[in-house]
Every structure is written in structure tokens, then in C-alpha cells.
Coordinates of C-alpha atoms in Angstrom, one line a residue:
X398 CA -15.4 39.7 -33.4
X399 CA -18.2 37.3 -32.5
X400 CA -17.7 35.4 -35.7
X401 CA -14.1 34.8 -34.8
X402 CA -14.9 32.6 -31.7
X403 CA -16.9 29.9 -33.5
X404 CA -14.2 29.8 -36.3
X405 CA -11.5 29.3 -33.7
X406 CA -13.5 26.7 -31.8
X407 CA -14.1 24.8 -35.0
X408 CA -10.5 25.0 -36.1
X409 CA -9.5 23.6 -32.7
X410 CA -12.0 20.7 -33.1
X411 CA -10.7 20.0 -36.5
X412 CA -7.1 20.0 -35.2
X413 CA -8.0 17.7 -32.5
X414 CA -9.7 15.3 -34.9
X415 CA -6.6 15.3 -37.2
X416 CA -4.3 14.6 -34.1
X417 CA -6.5 11.7 -33.2
X418 CA -6.6 10.3 -36.6
X419 CA -2.9 10.6 -36.9
X420 CA -2.5 8.8 -33.6
X421 CA -4.9 6.0 -34.8
X422 CA -2.9 5.7 -38.1
X423 CA 0.5 5.4 -36.3
X424 CA -0.7 2.9 -33.7
X425 CA -2.5 1.0 -36.5
X426 CA 0.8 0.6 -38.3
X427 CA 2.5 -0.5 -35.0
X428 CA -0.3 -2.9 -34.4
X429 CA 0.3 -4.6 -37.7
X430 CA 4.0 -5.2 -36.7
X431 CA 3.1 -6.3 -33.2
X432 CA 0.5 -8.8 -34.6
X433 CA 3.2 -10.4 -36.8
X434 CA 5.7 -10.4 -34.0
X435 CA 3.3 -11.9 -31.5
X436 CA 2.2 -14.5 -34.0
X437 CA 5.8 -15.6 -34.7
X438 CA 6.7 -15.8 -31.1
X439 CA 3.5 -17.7 -30.0
X440 CA 3.2 -19.9 -33.0
X441 CA -0.4 -19.0 -33.4
X442 CA -2.3 -16.2 -35.0
X443 CA -2.5 -13.2 -32.7
X444 CA -4.6 -10.2 -33.7
X445 CA -3.8 -6.7 -32.5
X446 CA -6.5 -4.0 -32.5
X447 CA -6.5 -0.3 -32.0
X448 CA -9.6 0.9 -30.2
X449 CA -10.8 4.0 -28.4
X450 CA -12.6 2.8 -25.2
X451 CA -12.8 5.6 -22.6
X452 CA -14.6 3.3 -20.2
X453 CA -11.6 0.9 -20.0
X454 CA -8.9 2.4 -17.8
X455 CA -5.9 0.6 -19.3
X456 CA -3.6 1.5 -22.2
X457 CA -3.7 -2.1 -23.5
X458 CA -5.4 -5.4 -22.7
X459 CA -5.5 -8.9 -24.1
X460 CA -7.5 -12.2 -24.4
X461 CA -6.2 -15.6 -25.4
X462 CA -5.6 -14.6 -29.1
X463 CA -6.0 -10.9 -29.2
X464 CA -4.3 -7.7 -27.9
X465 CA -6.0 -4.3 -27.9
X466 CA -4.3 -0.9 -27.6
X467 CA -6.6 1.6 -26.2
X468 CA -6.0 5.0 -27.9
X469 CA -7.9 6.8 -25.1
X470 CA -5.1 5.9 -22.7
X471 CA -2.0 5.8 -24.8
X472 CA 0.8 8.3 -24.7
X473 CA 0.6 10.0 -28.0
X474 CA 3.7 12.2 -28.5
X475 CA 5.2 9.6 -30.9
X476 CA 8.8 10.2 -29.8
X477 CA 11.4 7.4 -30.0
X478 CA 10.7 6.8 -26.3
X479 CA 7.0 6.5 -26.7
X480 CA 7.4 3.9 -29.5
X481 CA 9.8 1.9 -27.2
X482 CA 7.1 2.2 -24.6
X483 CA 4.4 0.9 -27.0
X484 CA 6.7 -2.0 -27.8
X485 CA 6.9 -2.7 -24.0
X486 CA 3.1 -2.6 -23.7
X487 CA 2.9 -5.1 -26.5
X488 CA 5.4 -7.4 -24.8
X489 CA 3.5 -7.0 -21.5
X490 CA 0.4 -8.2 -23.2
X491 CA 2.3 -10.9 -25.0
X492 CA 3.4 -12.0 -21.5
X493 CA -0.2 -12.4 -20.5
X494 CA -0.8 -14.5 -23.7
X495 CA 2.1 -16.8 -22.7
X496 CA 1.7 -17.1 -18.9
X497 CA -1.7 -15.9 -17.5
X498 CA -4.3 -18.5 -16.8
X499 CA -7.4 -17.6 -18.7
X500 CA -11.1 -18.3 -18.9
X501 CA -12.1 -21.8 -17.6
X502 CA -9.1 -22.0 -15.3
X503 CA -9.9 -22.3 -11.7
X504 CA -7.6 -19.5 -10.4
X505 CA -9.1 -16.5 -12.4
X506 CA -12.6 -17.9 -11.7
X507 CA -11.9 -17.8 -8.0
X508 CA -10.3 -14.4 -8.2
X509 CA -13.3 -12.9 -10.0
X510 CA -15.8 -14.5 -7.7
X511 CA -14.0 -13.2 -4.6
X512 CA -13.5 -9.7 -6.0
X513 CA -9.6 -9.8 -6.0
X514 CA -9.1 -8.9 -9.6
X515 CA -7.0 -5.8 -9.1
X516 CA -4.8 -7.4 -6.5
X517 CA -4.4 -10.5 -8.7
X518 CA -3.6 -8.4 -11.8
X519 CA -0.9 -6.5 -9.9
X520 CA 0.8 -9.6 -8.8
X521 CA 0.3 -11.3 -12.1
X522 CA 1.8 -8.5 -14.0
X523 CA 5.0 -8.8 -12.0
X524 CA 5.1 -12.6 -12.4
X525 CA 4.5 -12.6 -16.2
X526 CA 7.1 -9.9 -16.9
X527 CA 9.7 -11.8 -14.8
X528 CA 8.9 -15.0 -16.8
X529 CA 9.0 -13.0 -20.0
X530 CA 12.4 -11.6 -19.2
X531 CA 13.7 -15.1 -18.4
X532 CA 12.3 -16.2 -21.8
X533 CA 13.4 -13.3 -23.8
X534 CA 16.0 -11.1 -21.9
X535 CA 16.2 -8.5 -24.5
X536 CA 12.7 -7.2 -23.7
X537 CA 13.7 -6.1 -20.2
X538 CA 14.5 -2.5 -21.3
X539 CA 11.2 -2.1 -23.2
X540 CA 9.3 -3.4 -20.2
X541 CA 11.3 -0.9 -17.9
X542 CA 10.5 2.1 -20.1
X543 CA 6.8 1.1 -20.2
X544 CA 6.7 0.8 -16.5
X545 CA 8.3 4.3 -16.1
X546 CA 5.7 5.7 -18.5
X547 CA 2.6 4.1 -17.2
X548 CA 3.4 3.3 -13.5
X549 CA 1.0 5.9 -12.2
X550 CA -1.7 4.8 -14.5
X551 CA -4.4 3.5 -12.1

């Protein structure tokens, strides 16, 4: 009987590792598609990465030429809805690439110096998504699904 428990625990650990690798593989394939889409739409090379960063409490984030999907905080049932939601996350980050002032700009510098980053980001998320929908109206439904899936995130 005592030999069964370690075997059960090991089987569960192995199962969780396989699930995590499957999730990484699936999001890796999506990331490849998103990188091409983002590059075509921006006219510059955009890299999309899949990472597992438990310390970062966001499902996705971006810089000026890169997008990261954080496995630790992504929905992982891989249903049709979750794929649409992932597409919405990508378009949200693409909205940042298009419209958010970045490093060196006076506004984000002031926001960081005055400790208003969370407030700024909440307002900025609404602003950039409105601008993206004006630019590409068809992304509206993807962004809506993403908002429904991740609205209670923070």
C-alpha cells in the first residue's frame, strides 16, 4: 500500500509535466502565427515568445518589437473560445505596439516616476483597444472575448 502513494504522486507529476509541455507546444504554434500577423500589420519584424514567468502577473505583455505570452497566466483548455481569446490577447498587445508611447517618451517616464503605472495602464488599455477597433473593426469580437476571459485578472 505504501508503495502505491509514491507511484501515484509520480504519475500525477508526469501528467502535469505533459500537460504543461502540450500547452507550451500549442501556444508556441500560435506564437508563430501571431508573429507573422503582427509583422505584416506593423510592417516591421515582431517577435512573439512563449515564456513561463510566475512573477509577472499578466497573461501577455509587450515591448516595442516583441510580444510575450506568459504560460503561467494563460487559460489552457484550448477550446475554440480559448483560441479566440488568445488571438484577442495578441491583438491587445499589437494595439500597444501601434499606439502606446514607449521608453524615452515623456508620458511613461512621468507615470513611472510618480507611481501611476497601474492607473495609466488601465486607461491606456481602453484607449489602445478603441483605436485598434477603429483601425481594424473585425478585431472587436476577439478583444471582447479576451476581456470576458481575463477581466478579473488583477
